[in-house]
């Protein structure tokens, strides 16, 4: 709940040699953050310690430099959830956080299609999933940051996309703005399998899995022999106390000779970031931002991801 977070005012030390002072402009909120509030080992990142400052993908501008970067430079990376911060500049060999091209027209794009969520969709759909023309692809949570890009990458590959979303407004957006032909209610855990069977009578070639739980199980049941599951996330389970709840029908993947590909962004940047950037520079699809204003609203913005009101990538604008 937003009331579980506290906003504190502290004074910053002065900027020492090798450091830069950063004014933050945009901060991300992402579903994985919920897993960092669960017991150690629940998710793939370390647990947040109660009382300790939080971090998020963020975007800032250098206002004072005693380090490698110049004043005025834009920087993106894992940054404190704060208004300002002092940062020790990384070695050139470190990829992230990194300095953005000086001519960046809309820096906040680096928190979405040119940044972490774009990279996630690209990794799962373009790099690993590789849908082929005519294949049938399911994307759950398809109006979210990752899902909405994953849908478009699959469409550009010539696949037929079935997209899930939890409200009629969101499903209408998927049809009207993205041109998706079949949309399903993926908040309808009980009825989802029947909806999917109707939308994909010949089965699925690829499931881009964002939700977990009953939706994931239904997708496995609908998979064709040799199908692929790109396991991106399981947001419907992040509030649960049992982290290791797997779909009961996983064994079906063996019977089908299907491929289950779990993937996470951390660890992939060094090898694939440059190719992702080159490909996404040409992306001309839709990548809406769902903007919430003010640092004090950051907790509310994060909690809102789980009630799912917005479309696209939720970001918090600080200035
Ligand atoms: P968003 O917050 O943008 O979208 C998530 C959507 O999921 C919400 O809008 C909501 O849509 C739906 N949702 C939220 N809670 C539930 C719930 N309890 N039950 C059903 N639906 C729910 O998320 P992202 O696009 O950033 O992330 C999508 C998935 O990708 C997540 O599982 C996330 O953990 C994963 N991810 C994985 C990464 C990786 O490295 N593998 C990196 C980044 C994200 P609606 O209103 O339609 O129900």
Short mmCIF file of C-alpha atoms and ligand atoms in Angstrom, two decimals:
data_model
loop_
_atom_site.label_atom_id
_atom_site.label_comp_id
_atom_site.label_asym_id
_atom_site.label_seq_id
_atom_site.Cartn_x
_atom_site.Cartn_y
_atom_site.Cartn_z
CA UNK A 1 0.00 0.00 0.00
CA UNK A 2 1.23 3.57 -0.60
CA UNK A 3 1.19 4.12 3.16
CA UNK A 4 3.96 1.49 3.53
CA UNK A 5 6.40 4.02 2.01
CA UNK A 6 7.91 7.12 3.60
CA UNK A 7 9.34 10.17 1.89
CA UNK A 8 12.34 11.57 3.82
CA UNK A 9 14.26 14.79 3.41
CA UNK A 10 18.04 14.40 3.81
CA UNK A 11 20.92 16.70 2.92
CA UNK A 12 23.34 15.48 0.27
CA UNK A 13 27.10 15.44 0.85
CA UNK A 14 29.13 17.65 -1.46
CA UNK A 15 30.24 16.20 -4.77
CA UNK A 16 33.74 14.67 -4.41
CA UNK A 17 36.33 14.00 -7.06
CA UNK A 18 35.07 11.29 -9.44
CA UNK A 19 31.44 11.98 -8.60
CA UNK A 20 28.56 13.77 -10.26
CA UNK A 21 25.45 15.36 -8.82
CA UNK A 22 22.33 14.28 -10.60
CA UNK A 23 18.91 15.91 -10.74
CA UNK A 24 16.33 13.20 -11.39
CA UNK A 25 13.63 13.95 -13.96
CA UNK A 26 11.83 10.64 -14.46
CA UNK A 27 11.50 7.45 -12.41
CA UNK A 28 10.11 4.09 -13.39
CA UNK A 29 7.77 1.85 -11.44
CA UNK A 30 7.86 -1.85 -12.36
CA UNK A 31 6.10 -5.03 -11.23
CA UNK A 32 9.34 -6.78 -10.17
CA UNK A 33 9.57 -4.26 -7.31
CA UNK A 34 6.78 -6.12 -5.55
CA UNK A 35 8.94 -9.26 -5.54
CA UNK A 36 11.68 -7.28 -3.78
CA UNK A 37 9.30 -6.81 -0.85
CA UNK A 38 8.83 -10.56 -0.49
CA UNK A 39 11.19 -12.86 1.46
CA UNK A 40 14.78 -13.18 0.18
CA UNK A 41 14.94 -15.58 -2.76
CA UNK A 42 11.37 -14.89 -3.90
CA UNK A 43 12.39 -13.02 -7.04
CA UNK A 44 15.59 -12.67 -9.03
CA UNK A 45 16.74 -9.48 -7.31
CA UNK A 46 17.76 -8.91 -3.68
CA UNK A 47 15.10 -8.09 -1.11
CA UNK A 48 14.55 -4.43 -0.28
CA UNK A 49 15.39 -3.80 3.35
CA UNK A 50 12.72 -1.95 5.35
CA UNK A 51 13.89 1.60 6.04
CA UNK A 52 16.60 1.58 3.36
CA UNK A 53 16.38 3.88 0.31
CA UNK A 54 14.78 2.36 -2.79
CA UNK A 55 16.14 2.21 -6.30
CA UNK A 56 14.43 2.22 -9.68
CA UNK A 57 15.22 2.74 -13.31
CA UNK A 58 15.54 6.48 -13.59
CA UNK A 59 16.59 9.26 -15.81
CA UNK A 60 18.44 12.33 -14.71
CA UNK A 61 20.59 15.22 -15.74
CA UNK A 62 24.05 15.99 -14.41
CA UNK A 63 23.97 19.35 -12.69
CA UNK A 64 27.48 19.25 -11.24
CA UNK A 65 30.39 17.13 -12.39
CA UNK A 66 33.68 16.28 -10.77
CA UNK A 67 33.76 13.05 -12.75
CA UNK A 68 33.92 11.75 -16.28
CA UNK A 69 30.60 13.12 -17.54
CA UNK A 70 29.73 16.68 -18.47
CA UNK A 71 27.21 18.95 -16.80
CA UNK A 72 23.97 18.84 -18.79
CA UNK A 73 24.43 15.20 -19.82
CA UNK A 74 21.43 12.87 -19.53
CA UNK A 75 22.02 9.61 -17.65
CA UNK A 76 19.81 6.55 -17.43
CA UNK A 77 20.24 3.57 -15.14
CA UNK A 78 19.37 2.07 -11.80
CA UNK A 79 19.16 5.15 -9.60
CA UNK A 80 17.84 6.05 -6.15
CA UNK A 81 14.16 6.90 -5.85
CA UNK A 82 14.98 10.50 -5.02
CA UNK A 83 14.83 14.04 -6.27
CA UNK A 84 18.63 14.41 -6.42
CA UNK A 85 21.57 12.12 -5.85
CA UNK A 86 25.34 11.93 -5.89
CA UNK A 87 26.67 9.27 -8.24
CA UNK A 88 30.15 7.86 -8.66
CA UNK A 89 30.66 7.67 -12.40
CA UNK A 90 31.23 4.16 -13.67
CA UNK A 91 34.24 2.97 -15.59
CA UNK A 92 33.84 3.12 -19.38
CA UNK A 93 33.55 -0.68 -19.38
CA UNK A 94 30.34 -0.50 -17.34
CA UNK A 95 27.35 -0.38 -19.60
CA UNK A 96 24.72 0.84 -17.16
CA UNK A 97 24.08 3.41 -15.88
CA UNK A 98 25.17 5.16 -18.99
CA UNK A 99 25.18 8.49 -20.65
CA UNK A 100 22.65 9.17 -23.38
CA UNK A 101 23.33 10.73 -26.75
CA UNK A 102 23.43 14.51 -26.38
CA UNK A 103 20.70 14.99 -28.98
CA UNK A 104 18.13 12.77 -27.19
CA UNK A 105 14.83 14.41 -28.21
CA UNK A 106 12.59 12.91 -25.51
CA UNK A 107 14.75 11.44 -22.77
CA UNK A 108 11.84 9.66 -21.08
CA UNK A 109 11.68 7.26 -24.05
CA UNK A 110 14.77 5.67 -22.49
CA UNK A 111 12.58 4.37 -19.69
CA UNK A 112 10.32 2.60 -22.17
CA UNK A 113 10.79 1.40 -25.73
CA UNK A 114 14.47 2.42 -25.87
CA UNK A 115 15.06 1.23 -22.29
CA UNK A 116 14.34 -1.64 -19.95
CA UNK A 117 10.75 -2.46 -20.94
CA UNK A 118 11.57 -2.26 -24.65
CA UNK A 119 14.58 -4.48 -24.08
CA UNK A 120 12.37 -7.02 -22.27
CA UNK A 121 9.85 -7.18 -25.10
CA UNK A 122 12.62 -7.33 -27.69
CA UNK A 123 14.49 -10.10 -25.83
CA UNK A 124 11.41 -12.24 -25.36
CA UNK A 125 9.78 -11.73 -28.72
CA UNK A 126 12.46 -10.84 -31.23
CA UNK A 127 15.57 -12.46 -29.79
CA UNK A 128 14.21 -15.66 -28.21
CA UNK A 129 10.62 -16.10 -29.38
CA UNK A 130 11.12 -15.28 -33.08
CA UNK A 131 7.53 -15.64 -34.25
CA UNK A 132 7.17 -16.58 -37.89
CA UNK A 133 4.58 -15.36 -40.41
CA UNK A 134 1.24 -17.05 -39.84
CA UNK A 135 2.03 -18.29 -36.34
CA UNK A 136 -0.44 -17.70 -33.52
CA UNK A 137 0.95 -15.81 -30.54
CA UNK A 138 -0.67 -15.07 -27.17
CA UNK A 139 0.44 -12.00 -25.20
CA UNK A 140 -1.07 -11.60 -21.72
CA UNK A 141 -1.20 -8.23 -19.90
CA UNK A 142 -0.98 -6.87 -23.42
CA UNK A 143 -1.69 -3.20 -22.73
CA UNK A 144 1.15 -3.02 -20.20
CA UNK A 145 4.60 -1.65 -20.89
CA UNK A 146 6.18 -4.91 -22.03
CA UNK A 147 3.03 -6.52 -23.42
CA UNK A 148 2.08 -3.65 -25.72
CA UNK A 149 5.52 -3.68 -27.34
CA UNK A 150 5.62 -7.48 -27.49
CA UNK A 151 2.30 -7.43 -29.40
CA UNK A 152 3.69 -5.02 -31.97
CA UNK A 153 6.94 -6.93 -32.43
CA UNK A 154 4.97 -10.12 -33.07
CA UNK A 155 2.69 -8.32 -35.54
CA UNK A 156 5.70 -6.95 -37.41
CA UNK A 157 7.00 -10.50 -37.70
CA UNK A 158 3.76 -11.46 -39.46
CA UNK A 159 2.23 -13.45 -36.60
CA UNK A 160 -1.45 -13.47 -35.66
CA UNK A 161 -1.68 -12.01 -32.15
CA UNK A 162 -4.23 -12.84 -29.49
CA UNK A 163 -3.94 -10.27 -26.72
CA UNK A 164 -5.23 -10.32 -23.15
CA UNK A 165 -6.27 -7.38 -20.99
CA UNK A 166 -8.40 -6.93 -17.90
CA UNK A 167 -10.94 -4.33 -19.01
CA UNK A 168 -13.18 -3.60 -21.99
CA UNK A 169 -11.48 -0.21 -22.46
CA UNK A 170 -8.07 -1.82 -22.66
CA UNK A 171 -9.26 -4.51 -25.05
CA UNK A 172 -10.81 -1.83 -27.28
CA UNK A 173 -7.41 -0.05 -27.33
CA UNK A 174 -5.72 -3.27 -28.39
CA UNK A 175 -8.16 -3.66 -31.29
CA UNK A 176 -8.42 -0.02 -32.35
CA UNK A 177 -4.93 1.33 -31.72
CA UNK A 178 -2.83 -1.79 -32.28
CA UNK A 179 -5.09 -3.60 -34.74
CA UNK A 180 -5.21 -6.85 -32.75
CA UNK A 181 -7.93 -9.10 -34.16
CA UNK A 182 -8.64 -11.23 -31.08
CA UNK A 183 -8.69 -9.95 -27.50
CA UNK A 184 -9.42 -11.88 -24.31
CA UNK A 185 -10.25 -10.98 -20.72
CA UNK A 186 -7.20 -12.23 -18.84
CA UNK A 187 -8.57 -11.20 -15.44
CA UNK A 188 -11.21 -13.91 -15.95
CA UNK A 189 -9.15 -16.75 -14.48
CA UNK A 190 -11.98 -19.30 -14.63
CA UNK A 191 -13.25 -18.51 -18.09
CA UNK A 192 -9.92 -17.84 -19.77
CA UNK A 193 -9.26 -21.38 -21.07
CA UNK A 194 -12.62 -21.40 -22.90
CA UNK A 195 -11.99 -17.92 -24.35
CA UNK A 196 -8.57 -19.01 -25.57
CA UNK A 197 -9.81 -22.26 -27.10
CA UNK A 198 -12.33 -20.24 -29.11
CA UNK A 199 -9.80 -17.65 -30.24
CA UNK A 200 -7.12 -20.21 -31.12
CA UNK A 201 -8.93 -23.39 -32.25
CA UNK A 202 -5.72 -24.70 -33.87
CA UNK A 203 -3.64 -23.93 -30.81
CA UNK A 204 -0.84 -21.53 -29.95
CA UNK A 205 2.64 -21.48 -31.40
CA UNK A 206 3.99 -19.04 -28.86
CA UNK A 207 2.91 -17.82 -25.43
CA UNK A 208 4.53 -14.57 -24.24
CA UNK A 209 3.72 -15.04 -20.59
CA UNK A 210 3.36 -11.99 -18.35
CA UNK A 211 0.75 -13.15 -15.85
CA UNK A 212 1.34 -16.69 -14.51
CA UNK A 213 -1.38 -18.54 -12.57
CA UNK A 214 -4.47 -19.78 -14.38
CA UNK A 215 -3.68 -17.80 -17.54
CA UNK A 216 -0.29 -19.49 -17.88
CA UNK A 217 -1.86 -22.92 -17.28
CA UNK A 218 -4.51 -22.25 -19.96
CA UNK A 219 -1.82 -21.18 -22.44
CA UNK A 220 0.10 -24.43 -21.83
CA UNK A 221 -3.08 -26.43 -22.43
CA UNK A 222 -3.57 -24.62 -25.73
CA UNK A 223 0.00 -24.97 -26.99
CA UNK A 224 0.67 -26.86 -30.23
CA UNK A 225 3.35 -29.54 -30.50
CA UNK A 226 6.74 -27.84 -30.66
CA UNK A 227 5.29 -24.59 -29.29
CA UNK A 228 7.30 -22.05 -27.31
CA UNK A 229 6.67 -20.30 -24.01
CA UNK A 230 8.60 -17.11 -23.36
CA UNK A 231 8.33 -16.77 -19.59
CA UNK A 232 8.68 -13.04 -19.08
CA UNK A 233 6.89 -12.61 -15.74
CA UNK A 234 4.06 -13.77 -13.51
CA UNK A 235 2.59 -10.54 -12.17
CA UNK A 236 -0.66 -12.17 -11.02
CA UNK A 237 1.38 -14.06 -8.39
CA UNK A 238 3.62 -11.27 -7.05
CA UNK A 239 1.32 -10.53 -4.13
CA UNK A 240 1.11 -14.21 -3.15
CA UNK A 241 3.10 -15.58 -0.24
CA UNK A 242 3.99 -18.78 -2.13
CA UNK A 243 6.53 -17.76 -4.73
CA UNK A 244 7.09 -21.14 -6.35
CA UNK A 245 3.58 -21.94 -7.49
CA UNK A 246 4.03 -23.46 -10.95
CA UNK A 247 1.23 -24.34 -13.39
CA UNK A 248 -0.01 -27.85 -12.54
CA UNK A 249 0.19 -28.92 -16.20
CA UNK A 250 3.90 -28.18 -16.84
CA UNK A 251 4.42 -31.81 -17.80
CA UNK A 252 2.40 -31.14 -20.95
CA UNK A 253 5.37 -29.17 -22.27
CA UNK A 254 7.41 -32.38 -22.23
CA UNK A 255 4.73 -34.29 -24.06
CA UNK A 256 4.55 -31.59 -26.74
CA UNK A 257 8.29 -31.22 -27.15
CA UNK A 258 7.67 -27.57 -26.34
CA UNK A 259 10.30 -25.03 -25.38
CA UNK A 260 10.05 -23.11 -22.10
CA UNK A 261 12.29 -20.06 -22.12
CA UNK A 262 12.41 -18.08 -18.87
CA UNK A 263 14.43 -14.90 -19.29
CA UNK A 264 15.31 -11.78 -17.31
CA UNK A 265 16.93 -8.55 -18.44
CA UNK A 266 19.82 -8.53 -15.92
CA UNK A 267 22.72 -10.40 -17.48
CA UNK A 268 21.68 -9.79 -21.09
CA UNK A 269 22.68 -6.16 -21.47
CA UNK A 270 26.33 -6.58 -22.36
CA UNK A 271 25.68 -9.04 -25.16
CA UNK A 272 22.48 -7.77 -26.71
CA UNK A 273 21.93 -4.10 -25.80
CA UNK A 274 23.62 -2.67 -28.90
CA UNK A 275 21.60 -4.82 -31.31
CA UNK A 276 18.39 -3.99 -29.45
CA UNK A 277 19.16 -0.26 -29.69
CA UNK A 278 19.89 -0.52 -33.39
CA UNK A 279 16.61 -2.33 -34.07
CA UNK A 280 14.43 -0.22 -31.77
CA UNK A 281 15.77 3.02 -33.25
CA UNK A 282 13.63 2.10 -36.27
CA UNK A 283 10.54 1.16 -34.26
CA UNK A 284 7.66 3.36 -35.33
CA UNK A 285 4.88 1.75 -33.34
CA UNK A 286 2.92 2.98 -30.36
CA UNK A 287 4.64 3.26 -26.99
CA UNK A 288 2.34 5.29 -24.72
CA UNK A 289 3.52 6.61 -21.38
CA UNK A 290 1.18 6.68 -18.41
CA UNK A 291 2.57 9.69 -16.55
CA UNK A 292 2.07 10.31 -12.83
CA UNK A 293 3.45 13.55 -11.39
CA UNK A 294 5.62 14.06 -8.33
CA UNK A 295 8.04 12.05 -6.21
CA UNK A 296 5.44 11.79 -3.45
CA UNK A 297 3.17 9.93 -5.89
CA UNK A 298 5.77 7.23 -6.64
CA UNK A 299 4.32 4.69 -4.12
CA UNK A 300 0.81 5.22 -5.47
CA UNK A 301 2.11 4.80 -9.01
CA UNK A 302 3.77 1.51 -8.08
CA UNK A 303 0.74 0.08 -6.28
CA UNK A 304 -1.47 1.08 -9.21
CA UNK A 305 0.38 -1.36 -11.50
CA UNK A 306 -1.44 -4.19 -9.77
CA UNK A 307 -4.89 -2.71 -10.21
CA UNK A 308 -3.97 -1.95 -13.81
CA UNK A 309 -5.71 1.30 -14.71
CA UNK A 310 -3.22 2.74 -17.21
CA UNK A 311 -2.14 1.80 -20.71
CA UNK A 312 1.53 1.58 -21.66
CA UNK A 313 4.52 2.31 -19.48
CA UNK A 314 3.88 3.96 -16.14
CA UNK A 315 6.50 6.57 -15.25
CA UNK A 316 6.74 9.24 -12.57
CA UNK A 317 7.70 12.75 -13.71
CA UNK A 318 9.65 14.69 -11.12
CA UNK A 319 10.16 18.01 -12.92
P1 LIG B 1 2.73 -3.22 -16.43
O1 LIG B 1 2.58 -2.82 -15.03
O2 LIG B 1 2.98 -2.19 -17.45
O3 LIG B 1 1.46 -4.02 -16.87
C1 LIG B 1 1.04 -5.06 -16.12
C2 LIG B 1 -0.44 -5.32 -16.30
O4 LIG B 1 -0.69 -6.57 -15.72
C3 LIG B 1 -1.37 -4.36 -15.60
O5 LIG B 1 -1.62 -3.20 -16.34
C4 LIG B 1 -2.61 -5.23 -15.46
O6 LIG B 1 -3.33 -5.17 -16.68
C5 LIG B 1 -2.03 -6.62 -15.33
N1 LIG B 1 -2.10 -7.10 -13.95
C6 LIG B 1 -1.52 -6.56 -12.87
N2 LIG B 1 -1.79 -7.30 -11.77
C7 LIG B 1 -2.54 -8.32 -12.19
C8 LIG B 1 -3.14 -9.42 -11.53
N3 LIG B 1 -3.01 -9.61 -10.22
N4 LIG B 1 -3.86 -10.27 -12.27
C9 LIG B 1 -4.01 -10.10 -13.58
N5 LIG B 1 -3.46 -9.05 -14.26
C10 LIG B 1 -2.74 -8.19 -13.57
O7 LIG B 1 3.86 -4.33 -16.40
P2 LIG B 1 5.09 -4.58 -17.36
O8 LIG B 1 4.59 -4.59 -18.74
O9 LIG B 1 6.20 -3.73 -16.98
O10 LIG B 1 5.45 -6.09 -16.95
C11 LIG B 1 4.71 -7.18 -17.49
C12 LIG B 1 5.34 -8.47 -17.04
O11 LIG B 1 6.70 -8.51 -17.48
C13 LIG B 1 5.39 -8.63 -15.52
O12 LIG B 1 5.14 -9.96 -15.20
C14 LIG B 1 6.82 -8.27 -15.19
O13 LIG B 1 7.28 -8.85 -14.00
C15 LIG B 1 7.54 -8.81 -16.41
N6 LIG B 1 8.85 -8.20 -16.65
C16 LIG B 1 9.89 -9.06 -16.85
C17 LIG B 1 11.13 -8.59 -17.11
C18 LIG B 1 12.23 -9.56 -17.37
O14 LIG B 1 13.41 -9.19 -17.33
N7 LIG B 1 11.90 -10.82 -17.63
C19 LIG B 1 11.42 -7.14 -17.13
C20 LIG B 1 10.23 -6.32 -17.00
C21 LIG B 1 9.00 -6.85 -16.75
P3 LIG B 1 -4.92 -5.37 -16.79
O15 LIG B 1 -5.54 -4.11 -16.29
O16 LIG B 1 -5.09 -5.58 -18.24
O17 LIG B 1 -5.31 -6.56 -15.96
#
